[in-house]
């Protein structure tokens, strides 16, 4: 049987590389598109080392519609997973146009090409950010979205709505939005992982860079929240588990089993973990001590958000499996490899 091919935009990025590996291991072919605006060609080489073969790479900016058309001309596939986007919440506040321009234009180009070339399946990377400061926890897919508090978050909401509209209007189109909680960890080979440029915004890269001596001290943003230990609660999902959720969603789309043409799934573990807990677990799992201090709250952070994952468990037949301590070990193994620490 011919292998199904999946187009993976942003496939050289953090979640994209892990998903490419999971797809190939599940028997799919992938075509990666990336313009390396926030990633390195070495990431694709990491994928190739893990799977033991060459991976098709198209160095194309998805904002360039004619270049993107070339990809559709050259490759036959029924499914796209669209990861390519900017993702720094703070930067989106100071440079909103950069975010709306890049994240929405690239997405619309993908959708237009899918429609024009009659390619049916669109899997979109959404985020728990759409729930904002939710009234009920854990959040289900039915929990109302809150008005976005950043242009980044707004692009996620708008993109969900666009996909919903397209699936309603264009009979041949099917869409799934996966709402990721907090992806962390790296591949167990340490050949791929998260490599933020500059000062990390996210907690785990800041932790590993502090452990590596690149950052002097980790700031814990807020210790007076109405939570058990005063620090924020999040749902940290292993990136390899997250990658497998994409494989399950692709299988659902390609099998023709979707009950509605547009579906949404939370992708998390269902377990809330505080910032302090995460720090302590990281220290214990890796046998080291972190230099950290409590500071003021960070603007825009919600006190707590974690997933009800029933829908993904039952409908996608997927659930998070990896142990948090193993995940935190993989983050440190990856950081050590990148920094040449033995
Ligand atoms: N935190 C710290 N110190 C740091 C970095 C983070 O204490 O140096 C805390 C934050 O205050 C928060 C938790 O660690 O309580 C997690 O923060 P991250 O920045 O790692 O993740 P967020 O939950 O803020 O962000 C994630 C995704 C975004 C998404 C957002 C929605 O990374 O893409 O959820 O809330 F928009």
PDB file of N, CA, C and O in Angstrom, residues 143-192:
ATOM      1  N   UNK A 143     -15.766  24.395  27.361  1.00  0.00           N
ATOM      2  CA  UNK A 143     -15.553  25.568  28.212  1.00  0.00           C
ATOM      3  C   UNK A 143     -15.433  26.795  27.312  1.00  0.00           C
ATOM      4  O   UNK A 143     -14.671  26.766  26.343  1.00  0.00           O
ATOM      5  N   UNK A 144     -16.212  27.852  27.594  1.00  0.00           N
ATOM      6  CA  UNK A 144     -16.170  29.014  26.697  1.00  0.00           C
ATOM      7  C   UNK A 144     -14.769  29.614  26.599  1.00  0.00           C
ATOM      8  O   UNK A 144     -14.059  29.694  27.601  1.00  0.00           O
ATOM      9  N   UNK A 145     -14.404  30.011  25.401  1.00  0.00           N
ATOM     10  CA  UNK A 145     -13.146  30.725  25.235  1.00  0.00           C
ATOM     11  C   UNK A 145     -13.306  32.113  25.853  1.00  0.00           C
ATOM     12  O   UNK A 145     -14.391  32.672  25.842  1.00  0.00           O
ATOM     13  N   UNK A 146     -12.207  32.652  26.376  1.00  0.00           N
ATOM     14  CA  UNK A 146     -12.225  34.011  26.916  1.00  0.00           C
ATOM     15  C   UNK A 146     -11.594  34.940  25.891  1.00  0.00           C
ATOM     16  O   UNK A 146     -10.774  34.500  25.093  1.00  0.00           O
ATOM     17  N   UNK A 147     -11.967  36.231  25.926  1.00  0.00           N
ATOM     18  CA  UNK A 147     -11.310  37.166  24.998  1.00  0.00           C
ATOM     19  C   UNK A 147      -9.788  37.062  25.137  1.00  0.00           C
ATOM     20  O   UNK A 147      -9.278  36.979  26.250  1.00  0.00           O
ATOM     21  N   UNK A 148      -9.102  37.036  24.007  1.00  0.00           N
ATOM     22  CA  UNK A 148      -7.645  36.873  24.037  1.00  0.00           C
ATOM     23  C   UNK A 148      -6.999  38.071  24.714  1.00  0.00           C
ATOM     24  O   UNK A 148      -7.476  39.201  24.586  1.00  0.00           O
ATOM     25  N   UNK A 149      -5.906  37.810  25.439  1.00  0.00           N
ATOM     26  CA  UNK A 149      -5.219  38.904  26.123  1.00  0.00           C
ATOM     27  C   UNK A 149      -3.914  39.276  25.426  1.00  0.00           C
ATOM     28  O   UNK A 149      -3.190  40.132  25.889  1.00  0.00           O
ATOM     29  N   UNK A 150      -3.624  38.610  24.303  1.00  0.00           N
ATOM     30  CA  UNK A 150      -2.439  38.997  23.534  1.00  0.00           C
ATOM     31  C   UNK A 150      -2.731  38.772  22.053  1.00  0.00           C
ATOM     32  O   UNK A 150      -3.571  37.930  21.713  1.00  0.00           O
ATOM     33  N   UNK A 151      -2.042  39.510  21.171  1.00  0.00           N
ATOM     34  CA  UNK A 151      -2.206  39.249  19.740  1.00  0.00           C
ATOM     35  C   UNK A 151      -1.886  37.799  19.384  1.00  0.00           C
ATOM     36  O   UNK A 151      -2.558  37.191  18.555  1.00  0.00           O
ATOM     37  N   UNK A 152      -0.892  37.216  20.042  1.00  0.00           N
ATOM     38  CA  UNK A 152      -0.582  35.806  19.802  1.00  0.00           C
ATOM     39  C   UNK A 152      -1.819  34.945  20.070  1.00  0.00           C
ATOM     40  O   UNK A 152      -2.240  34.136  19.244  1.00  0.00           O
ATOM     41  N   UNK A 153      -2.409  35.139  21.254  1.00  0.00           N
ATOM     42  CA  UNK A 153      -3.592  34.365  21.620  1.00  0.00           C
ATOM     43  C   UNK A 153      -4.743  34.632  20.661  1.00  0.00           C
ATOM     44  O   UNK A 153      -5.497  33.719  20.320  1.00  0.00           O
ATOM     45  N   UNK A 154      -4.830  35.871  20.232  1.00  0.00           N
ATOM     46  CA  UNK A 154      -5.900  36.224  19.295  1.00  0.00           C
ATOM     47  C   UNK A 154      -5.722  35.494  17.963  1.00  0.00           C
ATOM     48  O   UNK A 154      -6.701  35.043  17.369  1.00  0.00           O
ATOM     49  N   UNK A 155      -4.465  35.353  17.509  1.00  0.00           N
ATOM     50  CA  UNK A 155      -4.262  34.630  16.233  1.00  0.00           C
ATOM     51  C   UNK A 155      -4.732  33.176  16.374  1.00  0.00           C
ATOM     52  O   UNK A 155      -5.237  32.603  15.405  1.00  0.00           O
ATOM     53  N   UNK A 156      -4.588  32.599  17.556  1.00  0.00           N
ATOM     54  CA  UNK A 156      -5.039  31.205  17.749  1.00  0.00           C
ATOM     55  C   UNK A 156      -6.563  31.138  17.665  1.00  0.00           C
ATOM     56  O   UNK A 156      -7.126  30.236  17.046  1.00  0.00           O
ATOM     57  N   UNK A 157      -7.235  32.094  18.315  1.00  0.00           N
ATOM     58  CA  UNK A 157      -8.703  32.093  18.269  1.00  0.00           C
ATOM     59  C   UNK A 157      -9.212  32.337  16.851  1.00  0.00           C
ATOM     60  O   UNK A 157     -10.128  31.652  16.383  1.00  0.00           O
ATOM     61  N   UNK A 158      -8.613  33.327  16.191  1.00  0.00           N
ATOM     62  CA  UNK A 158      -9.054  33.657  14.829  1.00  0.00           C
ATOM     63  C   UNK A 158      -8.828  32.455  13.914  1.00  0.00           C
ATOM     64  O   UNK A 158      -9.681  32.099  13.095  1.00  0.00           O
ATOM     65  N   UNK A 159      -7.676  31.817  14.056  1.00  0.00           N
ATOM     66  CA  UNK A 159      -7.357  30.679  13.182  1.00  0.00           C
ATOM     67  C   UNK A 159      -8.329  29.518  13.425  1.00  0.00           C
ATOM     68  O   UNK A 159      -8.736  28.839  12.472  1.00  0.00           O
ATOM     69  N   UNK A 160      -8.707  29.293  14.677  1.00  0.00           N
ATOM     70  CA  UNK A 160      -9.727  28.255  14.943  1.00  0.00           C
ATOM     71  C   UNK A 160     -11.020  28.608  14.208  1.00  0.00           C
ATOM     72  O   UNK A 160     -11.639  27.754  13.559  1.00  0.00           O
ATOM     73  N   UNK A 161     -11.423  29.865  14.315  1.00  0.00           N
ATOM     74  CA  UNK A 161     -12.686  30.283  13.696  1.00  0.00           C
ATOM     75  C   UNK A 161     -12.629  30.170  12.173  1.00  0.00           C
ATOM     76  O   UNK A 161     -13.597  29.766  11.530  1.00  0.00           O
ATOM     77  N   UNK A 162     -11.484  30.539  11.610  1.00  0.00           N
ATOM     78  CA  UNK A 162     -11.333  30.448  10.151  1.00  0.00           C
ATOM     79  C   UNK A 162     -11.485  28.992   9.705  1.00  0.00           C
ATOM     80  O   UNK A 162     -12.171  28.689   8.730  1.00  0.00           O
ATOM     81  N   UNK A 163     -10.856  28.099  10.456  1.00  0.00           N
ATOM     82  CA  UNK A 163     -10.927  26.676  10.073  1.00  0.00           C
ATOM     83  C   UNK A 163     -12.365  26.166  10.177  1.00  0.00           C
ATOM     84  O   UNK A 163     -12.851  25.448   9.290  1.00  0.00           O
ATOM     85  N   UNK A 164     -13.029  26.581  11.242  1.00  0.00           N
ATOM     86  CA  UNK A 164     -14.432  26.192  11.420  1.00  0.00           C
ATOM     87  C   UNK A 164     -15.270  26.671  10.223  1.00  0.00           C
ATOM     88  O   UNK A 164     -16.028  25.903   9.623  1.00  0.00           O
ATOM     89  N   UNK A 165     -15.091  27.927   9.869  1.00  0.00           N
ATOM     90  CA  UNK A 165     -15.844  28.500   8.730  1.00  0.00           C
ATOM     91  C   UNK A 165     -15.532  27.763   7.432  1.00  0.00           C
ATOM     92  O   UNK A 165     -16.431  27.496   6.632  1.00  0.00           O
ATOM     93  N   UNK A 166     -14.265  27.469   7.212  1.00  0.00           N
ATOM     94  CA  UNK A 166     -13.867  26.800   5.955  1.00  0.00           C
ATOM     95  C   UNK A 166     -14.468  25.395   5.879  1.00  0.00           C
ATOM     96  O   UNK A 166     -14.946  24.972   4.832  1.00  0.00           O
ATOM     97  N   UNK A 167     -14.437  24.685   7.008  1.00  0.00           N
ATOM     98  CA  UNK A 167     -14.962  23.312   7.002  1.00  0.00           C
ATOM     99  C   UNK A 167     -16.473  23.316   6.781  1.00  0.00           C
ATOM    100  O   UNK A 167     -17.025  22.388   6.196  1.00  0.00           O
ATOM    101  N   UNK A 168     -17.131  24.373   7.264  1.00  0.00           N
ATOM    102  CA  UNK A 168     -18.571  24.482   7.043  1.00  0.00           C
ATOM    103  C   UNK A 168     -18.863  24.810   5.574  1.00  0.00           C
ATOM    104  O   UNK A 168     -19.790  24.286   4.968  1.00  0.00           O
ATOM    105  N   UNK A 169     -18.028  25.666   5.001  1.00  0.00           N
ATOM    106  CA  UNK A 169     -18.333  26.173   3.653  1.00  0.00           C
ATOM    107  C   UNK A 169     -17.858  25.234   2.541  1.00  0.00           C
ATOM    108  O   UNK A 169     -18.544  25.086   1.526  1.00  0.00           O
ATOM    109  N   UNK A 170     -16.703  24.656   2.717  1.00  0.00           N
ATOM    110  CA  UNK A 170     -16.107  23.862   1.631  1.00  0.00           C
ATOM    111  C   UNK A 170     -16.308  22.388   1.940  1.00  0.00           C
ATOM    112  O   UNK A 170     -15.700  21.843   2.875  1.00  0.00           O
ATOM    113  N   UNK A 171     -17.114  21.760   1.142  1.00  0.00           N
ATOM    114  CA  UNK A 171     -17.535  20.412   1.453  1.00  0.00           C
ATOM    115  C   UNK A 171     -16.379  19.419   1.587  1.00  0.00           C
ATOM    116  O   UNK A 171     -16.448  18.481   2.365  1.00  0.00           O
ATOM    117  N   UNK A 172     -15.341  19.650   0.798  1.00  0.00           N
ATOM    118  CA  UNK A 172     -14.236  18.694   0.828  1.00  0.00           C
ATOM    119  C   UNK A 172     -13.276  18.889   1.980  1.00  0.00           C
ATOM    120  O   UNK A 172     -12.321  18.132   2.124  1.00  0.00           O
ATOM    121  N   UNK A 173     -13.491  19.922   2.805  1.00  0.00           N
ATOM    122  CA  UNK A 173     -12.471  20.228   3.815  1.00  0.00           C
ATOM    123  C   UNK A 173     -12.864  19.727   5.210  1.00  0.00           C
ATOM    124  O   UNK A 173     -14.001  19.873   5.631  1.00  0.00           O
ATOM    125  N   UNK A 174     -11.874  19.126   5.897  1.00  0.00           N
ATOM    126  CA  UNK A 174     -12.076  18.695   7.275  1.00  0.00           C
ATOM    127  C   UNK A 174     -10.963  19.285   8.141  1.00  0.00           C
ATOM    128  O   UNK A 174      -9.821  19.382   7.687  1.00  0.00           O
ATOM    129  N   UNK A 175     -11.323  19.647   9.350  1.00  0.00           N
ATOM    130  CA  UNK A 175     -10.316  20.282  10.205  1.00  0.00           C
ATOM    131  C   UNK A 175     -10.352  19.762  11.626  1.00  0.00           C
ATOM    132  O   UNK A 175     -11.399  19.409  12.153  1.00  0.00           O
ATOM    133  N   UNK A 176      -9.165  19.699  12.209  1.00  0.00           N
ATOM    134  CA  UNK A 176      -9.058  19.422  13.642  1.00  0.00           C
ATOM    135  C   UNK A 176      -8.150  20.488  14.247  1.00  0.00           C
ATOM    136  O   UNK A 176      -7.077  20.782  13.702  1.00  0.00           O
ATOM    137  N   UNK A 177      -8.593  21.086  15.358  1.00  0.00           N
ATOM    138  CA  UNK A 177      -7.732  21.982  16.131  1.00  0.00           C
ATOM    139  C   UNK A 177      -7.334  21.246  17.397  1.00  0.00           C
ATOM    140  O   UNK A 177      -8.189  20.744  18.126  1.00  0.00           O
ATOM    141  N   UNK A 178      -6.034  21.141  17.611  1.00  0.00           N
ATOM    142  CA  UNK A 178      -5.539  20.555  18.863  1.00  0.00           C
ATOM    143  C   UNK A 178      -5.130  21.705  19.772  1.00  0.00           C
ATOM    144  O   UNK A 178      -4.316  22.555  19.381  1.00  0.00           O
ATOM    145  N   UNK A 179      -5.729  21.747  20.954  1.00  0.00           N
ATOM    146  CA  UNK A 179      -5.380  22.799  21.915  1.00  0.00           C
ATOM    147  C   UNK A 179      -4.326  22.248  22.865  1.00  0.00           C
ATOM    148  O   UNK A 179      -4.628  21.464  23.784  1.00  0.00           O
ATOM    149  N   UNK A 180      -3.083  22.669  22.634  1.00  0.00           N
ATOM    150  CA  UNK A 180      -1.970  22.174  23.453  1.00  0.00           C
ATOM    151  C   UNK A 180      -1.955  22.879  24.787  1.00  0.00           C
ATOM    152  O   UNK A 180      -2.128  24.092  24.854  1.00  0.00           O
ATOM    153  N   UNK A 181      -1.620  22.139  25.826  1.00  0.00           N
ATOM    154  CA  UNK A 181      -1.354  22.763  27.111  1.00  0.00           C
ATOM    155  C   UNK A 181       0.135  23.146  27.120  1.00  0.00           C
ATOM    156  O   UNK A 181       0.567  23.810  26.202  1.00  0.00           O
ATOM    157  N   UNK A 182       0.935  22.774  28.104  1.00  0.00           N
ATOM    158  CA  UNK A 182       2.327  23.264  28.099  1.00  0.00           C
ATOM    159  C   UNK A 182       3.288  22.162  27.658  1.00  0.00           C
ATOM    160  O   UNK A 182       3.650  21.309  28.479  1.00  0.00           O
ATOM    161  N   UNK A 183       3.712  22.181  26.411  1.00  0.00           N
ATOM    162  CA  UNK A 183       4.607  21.125  25.921  1.00  0.00           C
ATOM    163  C   UNK A 183       6.018  21.282  26.494  1.00  0.00           C
ATOM    164  O   UNK A 183       6.576  22.376  26.468  1.00  0.00           O
ATOM    165  N   UNK A 184       6.558  20.195  27.003  1.00  0.00           N
ATOM    166  CA  UNK A 184       7.924  20.220  27.560  1.00  0.00           C
ATOM    167  C   UNK A 184       8.637  18.918  27.194  1.00  0.00           C
ATOM    168  O   UNK A 184       8.027  17.973  26.704  1.00  0.00           O
ATOM    169  N   UNK A 185       9.947  18.867  27.467  1.00  0.00           N
ATOM    170  CA  UNK A 185      10.708  17.635  27.256  1.00  0.00           C
ATOM    171  C   UNK A 185      11.316  17.578  25.869  1.00  0.00           C
ATOM    172  O   UNK A 185      11.184  18.500  25.056  1.00  0.00           O
ATOM    173  N   UNK A 186      12.016  16.479  25.619  1.00  0.00           N
ATOM    174  CA  UNK A 186      12.734  16.299  24.369  1.00  0.00           C
ATOM    175  C   UNK A 186      12.690  14.826  24.001  1.00  0.00           C
ATOM    176  O   UNK A 186      12.313  13.985  24.829  1.00  0.00           O
ATOM    177  N   UNK A 187      13.116  14.526  22.784  1.00  0.00           N
ATOM    178  CA  UNK A 187      13.192  13.120  22.370  1.00  0.00           C
ATOM    179  C   UNK A 187      14.225  12.403  23.234  1.00  0.00           C
ATOM    180  O   UNK A 187      15.245  12.987  23.606  1.00  0.00           O
ATOM    181  N   UNK A 188      13.971  11.139  23.528  1.00  0.00           N
ATOM    182  CA  UNK A 188      14.867  10.409  24.441  1.00  0.00           C
ATOM    183  C   UNK A 188      16.277  10.250  23.882  1.00  0.00           C
ATOM    184  O   UNK A 188      17.227  10.040  24.632  1.00  0.00           O
ATOM    185  N   UNK A 189      16.435  10.386  22.575  1.00  0.00           N
ATOM    186  CA  UNK A 189      17.759  10.317  21.951  1.00  0.00           C
ATOM    187  C   UNK A 189      18.570  11.586  22.194  1.00  0.00           C
ATOM    188  O   UNK A 189      19.775  11.615  21.932  1.00  0.00           O
ATOM    189  N   UNK A 190      17.908  12.657  22.648  1.00  0.00           N
ATOM    190  CA  UNK A 190      18.505  13.997  22.782  1.00  0.00           C
ATOM    191  C   UNK A 190      18.992  14.552  21.435  1.00  0.00           C
ATOM    192  O   UNK A 190      19.832  15.449  21.390  1.00  0.00           O
ATOM    193  N   UNK A 191      18.475  14.030  20.355  1.00  0.00           N
ATOM    194  CA  UNK A 191      18.854  14.548  19.028  1.00  0.00           C
ATOM    195  C   UNK A 191      17.967  15.710  18.583  1.00  0.00           C
ATOM    196  O   UNK A 191      18.322  16.486  17.702  1.00  0.00           O
ATOM    197  N   UNK A 192      16.780  15.800  19.162  1.00  0.00           N
ATOM    198  CA  UNK A 192      15.902  16.951  18.911  1.00  0.00           C
ATOM    199  C   UNK A 192      15.322  17.430  20.240  1.00  0.00           C
ATOM    200  O   UNK A 192      15.200  16.648  21.190  1.00  0.00           O
TER     201      UNK A 192
END
